[in-house]
Amino acid sequence: MLGRVILDLRSDTVTRPSAGMRRAMADADVGDDVYGEDPSAQRLERTVAELLGKEAGLFVPTGTMANQLALQLHCRRGDAVVVGEGTHCMAFESGASAAFAGVQFSVAGQGGLFGVAELERAINPPADLLPRTRLVVLENTHNRAGGAIWPHEQALAVSDRARALGLALHLDGARLWNAQIASGTSLAQLAAVADTVSVCFSKGLGAPVGSLLAGPRDAIREARRLRKMMGAGMRQVGVLCAAASYAVEHHWERLRDDHALAQKLARGLAALPGFTAHTPETNIVM
């Protein structure tokens, strides 16, 4: 009787550290990061910020925290944030945006992505009785849109219009690695549309923990203070940063395999009676 193999396809977060990643964690050079003395954390923050074309970076435990820090950097309590339908910081962060940043959301367009006209319709006009729109958030790739990649020219147009209107822009790039591999556009180009950007190491890259928030040096300095306030000032965090560095160095290019396998899975599902599956751009099959 043949053995049965079960593949857990719930999420690209259901991973295990490889032997090489475990060795990197065990051998990590560490220090007290609250005092700014962890060399592995500093190396990761510097390297990924440079990849993203930003001045500085900050390692955080989760993508949710990265997004929440960005909301607090750009907004005051009671402000409004324009997002696409189903955007992670609105829909899947346990109400943290209301609890911590005190913001509310205006949804632009349908399906997760939106254009300039839809952005303009979602912005509140200046009036004392309305929430003040301060920020636009793009999610690339967009999870609930099936891992959809923002067309770069569309993202640039939205960014340009937002900035012309005096709005800040944050890019939730939890899966920006996937967008880069699928589009061939550099991380720095993809991140150039935004003032701040977050990326995740514990999704397709396979690290056990961690995300990074990148942006202007002064903003990241303030984010470090806010991170401490939220209970995430970490000590010998280099053990985790070593896993993230290993993931970037060894697993990033392997996302091509994920994308090819996702397309193969979608074709197989679509061939079954009663199934429909969209053709994925990246690694998410709906």
PDB file of C-alpha atoms in Angstrom:
ATOM      1  CA  MET A   1       0.000   0.000   0.000  1.00  0.00           C
ATOM      2  CA  LEU A   2       1.410   3.339  -1.014  1.00  0.00           C
ATOM      3  CA  GLY A   3       2.038   5.929   1.686  1.00  0.00           C
ATOM      4  CA  ARG A   4      -0.047   9.071   1.668  1.00  0.00           C
ATOM      5  CA  VAL A   5       1.620  12.474   1.550  1.00  0.00           C
ATOM      6  CA  ILE A   6      -0.363  15.432   2.863  1.00  0.00           C
ATOM      7  CA  LEU A   7       0.719  18.919   1.802  1.00  0.00           C
ATOM      8  CA  ASP A   8      -0.416  21.782   4.024  1.00  0.00           C
ATOM      9  CA  LEU A   9      -1.310  24.576   1.607  1.00  0.00           C
ATOM     10  CA  ARG A  10      -3.177  26.874   3.992  1.00  0.00           C
ATOM     11  CA  SER A  11      -0.502  29.561   3.844  1.00  0.00           C
ATOM     12  CA  ASP A  12       3.103  30.278   2.917  1.00  0.00           C
ATOM     13  CA  THR A  13       3.662  30.746   6.658  1.00  0.00           C
ATOM     14  CA  VAL A  14       3.394  27.001   7.369  1.00  0.00           C
ATOM     15  CA  THR A  15       7.126  26.311   7.134  1.00  0.00           C
ATOM     16  CA  ARG A  16      10.021  24.768   9.067  1.00  0.00           C
ATOM     17  CA  PRO A  17      13.552  26.228   9.357  1.00  0.00           C
ATOM     18  CA  SER A  18      16.005  24.348   7.158  1.00  0.00           C
ATOM     19  CA  ALA A  19      19.167  22.834   8.593  1.00  0.00           C
ATOM     20  CA  GLY A  20      21.181  25.727   7.163  1.00  0.00           C
ATOM     21  CA  MET A  21      18.875  28.278   8.735  1.00  0.00           C
ATOM     22  CA  ARG A  22      19.104  26.543  12.110  1.00  0.00           C
ATOM     23  CA  ARG A  23      22.909  26.619  11.893  1.00  0.00           C
ATOM     24  CA  ALA A  24      22.828  30.327  11.066  1.00  0.00           C
ATOM     25  CA  MET A  25      20.637  30.958  14.114  1.00  0.00           C
ATOM     26  CA  ALA A  26      22.911  28.918  16.387  1.00  0.00           C
ATOM     27  CA  ASP A  27      26.024  30.740  15.133  1.00  0.00           C
ATOM     28  CA  ALA A  28      24.519  34.257  15.194  1.00  0.00           C
ATOM     29  CA  ASP A  29      26.628  37.092  16.575  1.00  0.00           C
ATOM     30  CA  VAL A  30      24.354  38.773  19.142  1.00  0.00           C
ATOM     31  CA  GLY A  31      24.131  41.693  21.546  1.00  0.00           C
ATOM     32  CA  ASP A  32      21.462  43.667  23.388  1.00  0.00           C
ATOM     33  CA  ASP A  33      19.346  45.271  20.672  1.00  0.00           C
ATOM     34  CA  VAL A  34      17.518  47.573  23.105  1.00  0.00           C
ATOM     35  CA  TYR A  35      20.924  49.221  23.563  1.00  0.00           C
ATOM     36  CA  GLY A  36      21.527  49.078  19.811  1.00  0.00           C
ATOM     37  CA  GLU A  37      24.278  46.500  20.231  1.00  0.00           C
ATOM     38  CA  ASP A  38      23.137  43.478  18.215  1.00  0.00           C
ATOM     39  CA  PRO A  39      25.359  43.185  15.118  1.00  0.00           C
ATOM     40  CA  SER A  40      23.140  40.617  13.381  1.00  0.00           C
ATOM     41  CA  ALA A  41      20.124  42.911  13.732  1.00  0.00           C
ATOM     42  CA  GLN A  42      22.088  45.899  12.485  1.00  0.00           C
ATOM     43  CA  ARG A  43      23.360  43.939   9.487  1.00  0.00           C
ATOM     44  CA  LEU A  44      19.876  42.771   8.506  1.00  0.00           C
ATOM     45  CA  GLU A  45      18.318  46.217   8.957  1.00  0.00           C
ATOM     46  CA  ARG A  46      21.033  47.887   6.901  1.00  0.00           C
ATOM     47  CA  THR A  47      21.006  45.288   4.117  1.00  0.00           C
ATOM     48  CA  VAL A  48      17.240  45.161   3.610  1.00  0.00           C
ATOM     49  CA  ALA A  49      16.830  48.950   3.870  1.00  0.00           C
ATOM     50  CA  GLU A  50      19.413  49.286   1.073  1.00  0.00           C
ATOM     51  CA  LEU A  51      17.574  46.707  -1.042  1.00  0.00           C
ATOM     52  CA  LEU A  52      14.394  48.747  -0.577  1.00  0.00           C
ATOM     53  CA  GLY A  53      16.134  52.036  -1.371  1.00  0.00           C
ATOM     54  CA  LYS A  54      15.348  53.478   2.062  1.00  0.00           C
ATOM     55  CA  GLU A  55      17.594  55.187   4.597  1.00  0.00           C
ATOM     56  CA  ALA A  56      17.006  52.876   7.540  1.00  0.00           C
ATOM     57  CA  GLY A  57      15.205  49.738   8.653  1.00  0.00           C
ATOM     58  CA  LEU A  58      13.779  48.286  11.860  1.00  0.00           C
ATOM     59  CA  PHE A  59      13.315  44.579  12.626  1.00  0.00           C
ATOM     60  CA  VAL A  60       9.962  43.770  14.229  1.00  0.00           C
ATOM     61  CA  PRO A  61       8.357  40.474  15.276  1.00  0.00           C
ATOM     62  CA  THR A  62       5.417  40.566  12.846  1.00  0.00           C
ATOM     63  CA  GLY A  63       4.041  42.185   9.725  1.00  0.00           C
ATOM     64  CA  THR A  64       1.093  43.406  11.755  1.00  0.00           C
ATOM     65  CA  MET A  65       3.440  45.364  14.021  1.00  0.00           C
ATOM     66  CA  ALA A  66       5.274  46.812  11.014  1.00  0.00           C
ATOM     67  CA  ASN A  67       2.000  48.087   9.576  1.00  0.00           C
ATOM     68  CA  GLN A  68       0.792  49.391  12.931  1.00  0.00           C
ATOM     69  CA  LEU A  69       4.029  51.319  13.466  1.00  0.00           C
ATOM     70  CA  ALA A  70       3.611  52.878  10.018  1.00  0.00           C
ATOM     71  CA  LEU A  71       0.042  53.943  10.785  1.00  0.00           C
ATOM     72  CA  GLN A  72       1.208  55.588  14.000  1.00  0.00           C
ATOM     73  CA  LEU A  73       4.065  57.345  12.223  1.00  0.00           C
ATOM     74  CA  HIS A  74       1.874  58.859   9.532  1.00  0.00           C
ATOM     75  CA  CYS A  75      -1.430  59.515  11.311  1.00  0.00           C
ATOM     76  CA  ARG A  76      -3.001  61.117  14.332  1.00  0.00           C
ATOM     77  CA  ARG A  77      -5.905  59.516  16.173  1.00  0.00           C
ATOM     78  CA  GLY A  78      -9.173  60.003  14.310  1.00  0.00           C
ATOM     79  CA  ASP A  79      -7.515  60.279  10.885  1.00  0.00           C
ATOM     80  CA  ALA A  80      -8.697  58.345   7.826  1.00  0.00           C
ATOM     81  CA  VAL A  81      -6.581  55.989   5.725  1.00  0.00           C
ATOM     82  CA  VAL A  82      -7.363  55.048   2.120  1.00  0.00           C
ATOM     83  CA  VAL A  83      -6.923  51.331   1.375  1.00  0.00           C
ATOM     84  CA  GLY A  84      -7.947  48.811  -1.240  1.00  0.00           C
ATOM     85  CA  GLU A  85     -10.713  46.312  -0.553  1.00  0.00           C
ATOM     86  CA  GLY A  86      -9.567  43.552   1.817  1.00  0.00           C
ATOM     87  CA  THR A  87      -6.286  45.248   2.719  1.00  0.00           C
ATOM     88  CA  HIS A  88      -4.466  43.429   5.519  1.00  0.00           C
ATOM     89  CA  CYS A  89      -4.129  46.295   8.020  1.00  0.00           C
ATOM     90  CA  MET A  90      -7.883  46.897   7.827  1.00  0.00           C
ATOM     91  CA  ALA A  91      -9.192  43.333   7.646  1.00  0.00           C
ATOM     92  CA  PHE A  92      -6.717  40.950   9.269  1.00  0.00           C
ATOM     93  CA  GLU A  93      -4.950  42.654  12.161  1.00  0.00           C
ATOM     94  CA  SER A  94      -7.549  42.091  14.905  1.00  0.00           C
ATOM     95  CA  GLY A  95      -8.717  45.705  14.927  1.00  0.00           C
ATOM     96  CA  ALA A  96      -5.246  46.933  15.876  1.00  0.00           C
ATOM     97  CA  SER A  97      -5.566  49.980  13.632  1.00  0.00           C
ATOM     98  CA  ALA A  98      -8.436  51.239  15.773  1.00  0.00           C
ATOM     99  CA  ALA A  99      -6.942  50.107  19.083  1.00  0.00           C
ATOM    100  CA  PHE A 100      -3.387  51.421  18.625  1.00  0.00           C
ATOM    101  CA  ALA A 101      -3.325  54.026  15.842  1.00  0.00           C
ATOM    102  CA  GLY A 102      -6.937  55.165  16.318  1.00  0.00           C
ATOM    103  CA  VAL A 103      -7.578  55.446  12.578  1.00  0.00           C
ATOM    104  CA  GLN A 104     -10.507  54.568  10.356  1.00  0.00           C
ATOM    105  CA  PHE A 105     -10.524  53.432   6.744  1.00  0.00           C
ATOM    106  CA  SER A 106     -11.929  54.542   3.414  1.00  0.00           C
ATOM    107  CA  VAL A 107     -11.993  51.782   0.789  1.00  0.00           C
ATOM    108  CA  ALA A 108     -11.002  52.674  -2.765  1.00  0.00           C
ATOM    109  CA  GLY A 109     -12.181  50.573  -5.680  1.00  0.00           C
ATOM    110  CA  GLN A 110     -12.940  46.861  -5.671  1.00  0.00           C
ATOM    111  CA  GLY A 111     -10.753  43.783  -5.630  1.00  0.00           C
ATOM    112  CA  GLY A 112      -7.848  45.250  -3.693  1.00  0.00           C
ATOM    113  CA  LEU A 113      -6.202  47.451  -6.337  1.00  0.00           C
ATOM    114  CA  PHE A 114      -7.390  50.906  -7.359  1.00  0.00           C
ATOM    115  CA  GLY A 115      -6.605  53.809  -9.635  1.00  0.00           C
ATOM    116  CA  VAL A 116      -6.283  57.569  -9.311  1.00  0.00           C
ATOM    117  CA  ALA A 117      -9.983  58.296  -9.832  1.00  0.00           C
ATOM    118  CA  GLU A 118     -10.952  55.727  -7.183  1.00  0.00           C
ATOM    119  CA  LEU A 119      -8.356  57.189  -4.815  1.00  0.00           C
ATOM    120  CA  GLU A 120      -9.806  60.668  -5.239  1.00  0.00           C
ATOM    121  CA  ARG A 121     -13.334  59.432  -4.521  1.00  0.00           C
ATOM    122  CA  ALA A 122     -12.167  57.794  -1.274  1.00  0.00           C
ATOM    123  CA  ILE A 123     -10.496  60.929   0.114  1.00  0.00           C
ATOM    124  CA  ASN A 124     -12.584  62.991   2.511  1.00  0.00           C
ATOM    125  CA  PRO A 125     -12.910  66.646   1.537  1.00  0.00           C
ATOM    126  CA  PRO A 126     -11.492  69.092   4.101  1.00  0.00           C
ATOM    127  CA  ALA A 127     -14.228  69.811   6.637  1.00  0.00           C
ATOM    128  CA  ASP A 128     -14.204  69.952  10.423  1.00  0.00           C
ATOM    129  CA  LEU A 129     -16.967  67.358  10.690  1.00  0.00           C
ATOM    130  CA  LEU A 130     -15.137  64.717   8.603  1.00  0.00           C
ATOM    131  CA  PRO A 131     -12.139  62.528   9.460  1.00  0.00           C
ATOM    132  CA  ARG A 132      -8.990  63.996   7.950  1.00  0.00           C
ATOM    133  CA  THR A 133      -7.473  61.735   5.280  1.00  0.00           C
ATOM    134  CA  ARG A 134      -3.738  61.488   5.952  1.00  0.00           C
ATOM    135  CA  LEU A 135      -2.429  58.250   4.450  1.00  0.00           C
ATOM    136  CA  VAL A 136      -2.779  55.821   1.552  1.00  0.00           C
ATOM    137  CA  VAL A 137      -1.809  52.157   2.005  1.00  0.00           C
ATOM    138  CA  LEU A 138      -0.983  49.862  -0.906  1.00  0.00           C
ATOM    139  CA  GLU A 139      -0.596  46.093  -0.411  1.00  0.00           C
ATOM    140  CA  ASN A 140       1.778  44.420  -2.884  1.00  0.00           C
ATOM    141  CA  THR A 141       1.216  41.579  -3.496  1.00  0.00           C
ATOM    142  CA  HIS A 142      -2.390  41.778  -2.379  1.00  0.00           C
ATOM    143  CA  ASN A 143      -3.312  38.717  -0.337  1.00  0.00           C
ATOM    144  CA  ARG A 144      -7.101  38.708  -0.681  1.00  0.00           C
ATOM    145  CA  ALA A 145      -6.828  39.558  -4.369  1.00  0.00           C
ATOM    146  CA  GLY A 146      -5.067  36.223  -4.855  1.00  0.00           C
ATOM    147  CA  GLY A 147      -1.497  37.446  -4.608  1.00  0.00           C
ATOM    148  CA  ALA A 148      -2.100  40.124  -7.247  1.00  0.00           C
ATOM    149  CA  ILE A 149       0.816  42.384  -8.175  1.00  0.00           C
ATOM    150  CA  TRP A 150       0.237  46.110  -8.413  1.00  0.00           C
ATOM    151  CA  PRO A 151       1.045  47.175 -12.003  1.00  0.00           C
ATOM    152  CA  HIS A 152       4.007  49.443 -11.413  1.00  0.00           C
ATOM    153  CA  GLU A 153       2.767  52.334 -13.550  1.00  0.00           C
ATOM    154  CA  GLN A 154      -0.574  52.223 -11.728  1.00  0.00           C
ATOM    155  CA  ALA A 155       1.135  52.278  -8.323  1.00  0.00           C
ATOM    156  CA  LEU A 156       3.301  55.208  -9.446  1.00  0.00           C
ATOM    157  CA  ALA A 157       0.253  57.135 -10.651  1.00  0.00           C
ATOM    158  CA  VAL A 158      -1.586  56.580  -7.358  1.00  0.00           C
ATOM    159  CA  SER A 159       1.541  57.550  -5.431  1.00  0.00           C
ATOM    160  CA  ASP A 160       2.105  60.712  -7.445  1.00  0.00           C
ATOM    161  CA  ARG A 161      -1.496  61.825  -6.996  1.00  0.00           C
ATOM    162  CA  ALA A 162      -1.459  61.046  -3.264  1.00  0.00           C
ATOM    163  CA  ARG A 163       1.688  63.085  -2.759  1.00  0.00           C
ATOM    164  CA  ALA A 164       0.294  65.956  -4.822  1.00  0.00           C
ATOM    165  CA  LEU A 165      -2.648  65.977  -2.420  1.00  0.00           C
ATOM    166  CA  GLY A 166      -0.330  66.088   0.601  1.00  0.00           C
ATOM    167  CA  LEU A 167      -0.924  62.476   1.656  1.00  0.00           C
ATOM    168  CA  ALA A 168       1.708  60.052   2.932  1.00  0.00           C
ATOM    169  CA  LEU A 169       1.944  56.553   1.476  1.00  0.00           C
ATOM    170  CA  HIS A 170       2.784  53.240   3.155  1.00  0.00           C
ATOM    171  CA  LEU A 171       3.467  50.051   1.230  1.00  0.00           C
ATOM    172  CA  ASP A 172       2.500  46.809   2.946  1.00  0.00           C
ATOM    173  CA  GLY A 173       5.040  44.694   1.111  1.00  0.00           C
ATOM    174  CA  ALA A 174       4.721  41.535   3.188  1.00  0.00           C
ATOM    175  CA  ARG A 175       5.063  39.624  -0.097  1.00  0.00           C
ATOM    176  CA  LEU A 176       7.021  42.266  -2.006  1.00  0.00           C
ATOM    177  CA  TRP A 177       9.655  39.556  -2.556  1.00  0.00           C
ATOM    178  CA  ASN A 178       7.067  37.704  -4.654  1.00  0.00           C
ATOM    179  CA  ALA A 179       6.183  40.849  -6.598  1.00  0.00           C
ATOM    180  CA  GLN A 180       9.861  41.402  -7.391  1.00  0.00           C
ATOM    181  CA  ILE A 181      10.426  37.851  -8.616  1.00  0.00           C
ATOM    182  CA  ALA A 182       7.272  37.786 -10.751  1.00  0.00           C
ATOM    183  CA  SER A 183       7.658  41.273 -12.243  1.00  0.00           C
ATOM    184  CA  GLY A 184      11.436  41.581 -12.518  1.00  0.00           C
ATOM    185  CA  THR A 185      11.196  45.082 -11.054  1.00  0.00           C
ATOM    186  CA  SER A 186      13.737  45.764  -8.320  1.00  0.00           C
ATOM    187  CA  LEU A 187      12.672  46.045  -4.694  1.00  0.00           C
ATOM    188  CA  ALA A 188      13.895  49.640  -4.639  1.00  0.00           C
ATOM    189  CA  GLN A 189      11.713  50.542  -7.633  1.00  0.00           C
ATOM    190  CA  LEU A 190       8.687  48.817  -6.137  1.00  0.00           C
ATOM    191  CA  ALA A 191       9.230  50.574  -2.798  1.00  0.00           C
ATOM    192  CA  ALA A 192       9.866  53.994  -4.351  1.00  0.00           C
ATOM    193  CA  VAL A 193       6.111  54.618  -4.500  1.00  0.00           C
ATOM    194  CA  ALA A 194       5.955  54.834  -0.692  1.00  0.00           C
ATOM    195  CA  ASP A 195       7.385  56.804   2.214  1.00  0.00           C
ATOM    196  CA  THR A 196       7.542  53.677   4.375  1.00  0.00           C
ATOM    197  CA  VAL A 197       7.489  50.014   3.404  1.00  0.00           C
ATOM    198  CA  SER A 198       7.197  46.757   5.324  1.00  0.00           C
ATOM    199  CA  VAL A 199       8.461  43.351   4.200  1.00  0.00           C
ATOM    200  CA  CYS A 200       7.993  39.958   5.826  1.00  0.00           C
ATOM    201  CA  PHE A 201      10.551  37.189   6.339  1.00  0.00           C
ATOM    202  CA  SER A 202       8.162  34.565   7.761  1.00  0.00           C
ATOM    203  CA  LYS A 203       5.922  34.097   4.731  1.00  0.00           C
ATOM    204  CA  GLY A 204       7.333  32.773   1.464  1.00  0.00           C
ATOM    205  CA  LEU A 205      10.931  33.226   2.605  1.00  0.00           C
ATOM    206  CA  GLY A 206      10.450  30.677   5.367  1.00  0.00           C
ATOM    207  CA  ALA A 207      11.989  32.349   8.424  1.00  0.00           C
ATOM    208  CA  PRO A 208      10.249  31.442  11.705  1.00  0.00           C
ATOM    209  CA  VAL A 209       9.700  35.058  12.807  1.00  0.00           C
ATOM    210  CA  GLY A 210      10.042  38.594  11.633  1.00  0.00           C
ATOM    211  CA  SER A 211       9.319  41.566   9.409  1.00  0.00           C
ATOM    212  CA  LEU A 212      11.070  44.851   8.732  1.00  0.00           C
ATOM    213  CA  LEU A 213       9.854  48.436   8.442  1.00  0.00           C
ATOM    214  CA  ALA A 214      11.968  50.743   6.281  1.00  0.00           C
ATOM    215  CA  GLY A 215      11.823  54.457   5.571  1.00  0.00           C
ATOM    216  CA  PRO A 216      13.487  57.789   6.367  1.00  0.00           C
ATOM    217  CA  ARG A 217      16.041  57.675   9.171  1.00  0.00           C
ATOM    218  CA  ASP A 218      14.103  59.998  11.481  1.00  0.00           C
ATOM    219  CA  ALA A 219      10.884  58.034  10.971  1.00  0.00           C
ATOM    220  CA  ILE A 220      12.593  54.740  11.760  1.00  0.00           C
ATOM    221  CA  ARG A 221      14.146  56.259  14.872  1.00  0.00           C
ATOM    222  CA  GLU A 222      10.640  57.164  16.047  1.00  0.00           C
ATOM    223  CA  ALA A 223       9.381  53.705  15.049  1.00  0.00           C
ATOM    224  CA  ARG A 224      12.035  52.169  17.302  1.00  0.00           C
ATOM    225  CA  ARG A 225      10.610  54.173  20.216  1.00  0.00           C
ATOM    226  CA  LEU A 226       7.075  53.079  19.335  1.00  0.00           C
ATOM    227  CA  ARG A 227       8.212  49.465  19.030  1.00  0.00           C
ATOM    228  CA  LYS A 228       9.510  49.632  22.598  1.00  0.00           C
ATOM    229  CA  MET A 229       6.234  51.204  23.737  1.00  0.00           C
ATOM    230  CA  MET A 230       4.332  48.282  22.209  1.00  0.00           C
ATOM    231  CA  GLY A 231       6.436  45.755  24.105  1.00  0.00           C
ATOM    232  CA  ALA A 232       8.700  44.623  21.272  1.00  0.00           C
ATOM    233  CA  GLY A 233      12.054  45.963  22.402  1.00  0.00           C
ATOM    234  CA  MET A 234      14.045  42.752  21.994  1.00  0.00           C
ATOM    235  CA  ARG A 235      17.388  41.741  23.488  1.00  0.00           C
ATOM    236  CA  GLN A 236      19.595  39.157  21.712  1.00  0.00           C
ATOM    237  CA  VAL A 237      17.361  39.349  18.658  1.00  0.00           C
ATOM    238  CA  GLY A 238      20.230  38.458  16.335  1.00  0.00           C
ATOM    239  CA  VAL A 239      19.206  34.800  16.655  1.00  0.00           C
ATOM    240  CA  LEU A 240      16.010  35.691  14.766  1.00  0.00           C
ATOM    241  CA  CYS A 241      17.663  38.204  12.444  1.00  0.00           C
ATOM    242  CA  ALA A 242      20.153  35.534  11.377  1.00  0.00           C
ATOM    243  CA  ALA A 243      17.224  33.386  10.230  1.00  0.00           C
ATOM    244  CA  ALA A 244      15.804  36.325   8.284  1.00  0.00           C
ATOM    245  CA  SER A 245      19.168  37.067   6.672  1.00  0.00           C
ATOM    246  CA  TYR A 246      19.541  33.412   5.703  1.00  0.00           C
ATOM    247  CA  ALA A 247      16.049  33.478   4.178  1.00  0.00           C
ATOM    248  CA  VAL A 248      16.856  36.529   2.040  1.00  0.00           C
ATOM    249  CA  GLU A 249      20.175  35.069   0.902  1.00  0.00           C
ATOM    250  CA  HIS A 250      19.014  31.505   0.165  1.00  0.00           C
ATOM    251  CA  HIS A 251      15.230  31.417  -0.316  1.00  0.00           C
ATOM    252  CA  TRP A 252      14.332  34.562  -2.260  1.00  0.00           C
ATOM    253  CA  GLU A 253      15.122  33.167  -5.702  1.00  0.00           C
ATOM    254  CA  ARG A 254      13.244  29.950  -4.857  1.00  0.00           C
ATOM    255  CA  LEU A 255       9.991  31.907  -4.952  1.00  0.00           C
ATOM    256  CA  ARG A 256      10.090  31.265  -8.702  1.00  0.00           C
ATOM    257  CA  ASP A 257       9.413  27.610  -7.880  1.00  0.00           C
ATOM    258  CA  ASP A 258       6.494  28.619  -5.636  1.00  0.00           C
ATOM    259  CA  HIS A 259       4.933  30.628  -8.452  1.00  0.00           C
ATOM    260  CA  ALA A 260       5.322  27.813 -10.967  1.00  0.00           C
ATOM    261  CA  LEU A 261       3.842  25.268  -8.563  1.00  0.00           C
ATOM    262  CA  ALA A 262       0.927  27.581  -7.746  1.00  0.00           C
ATOM    263  CA  GLN A 263       0.087  27.830 -11.442  1.00  0.00           C
ATOM    264  CA  LYS A 264       0.308  24.044 -11.770  1.00  0.00           C
ATOM    265  CA  LEU A 265      -1.993  23.601  -8.782  1.00  0.00           C
ATOM    266  CA  ALA A 266      -4.508  26.087 -10.210  1.00  0.00           C
ATOM    267  CA  ARG A 267      -4.575  24.252 -13.542  1.00  0.00           C
ATOM    268  CA  GLY A 268      -5.118  20.937 -11.787  1.00  0.00           C
ATOM    269  CA  LEU A 269      -7.931  22.273  -9.634  1.00  0.00           C
ATOM    270  CA  ALA A 270      -9.616  23.962 -12.592  1.00  0.00           C
ATOM    271  CA  ALA A 271      -9.685  20.605 -14.400  1.00  0.00           C
ATOM    272  CA  LEU A 272     -11.708  18.975 -11.597  1.00  0.00           C
ATOM    273  CA  PRO A 273     -15.528  18.938 -11.734  1.00  0.00           C
ATOM    274  CA  GLY A 274     -17.050  21.685  -9.628  1.00  0.00           C
ATOM    275  CA  PHE A 275     -13.788  23.601  -9.115  1.00  0.00           C
ATOM    276  CA  THR A 276     -12.798  27.007 -10.363  1.00  0.00           C
ATOM    277  CA  ALA A 277      -9.391  28.575  -9.741  1.00  0.00           C
ATOM    278  CA  HIS A 278      -7.948  31.830 -11.003  1.00  0.00           C
ATOM    279  CA  THR A 279      -4.522  31.773 -12.647  1.00  0.00           C
ATOM    280  CA  PRO A 280      -2.201  33.093  -9.946  1.00  0.00           C
ATOM    281  CA  GLU A 281       0.338  35.814 -10.640  1.00  0.00           C
ATOM    282  CA  THR A 282       2.429  34.711  -7.676  1.00  0.00           C
ATOM    283  CA  ASN A 283       1.983  32.068  -4.955  1.00  0.00           C
ATOM    284  CA  ILE A 284      -1.652  32.360  -3.808  1.00  0.00           C
ATOM    285  CA  VAL A 285      -4.346  30.174  -5.351  1.00  0.00           C
ATOM    286  CA  MET A 286      -7.957  31.162  -4.729  1.00  0.00           C
TER     287      MET A 286
END
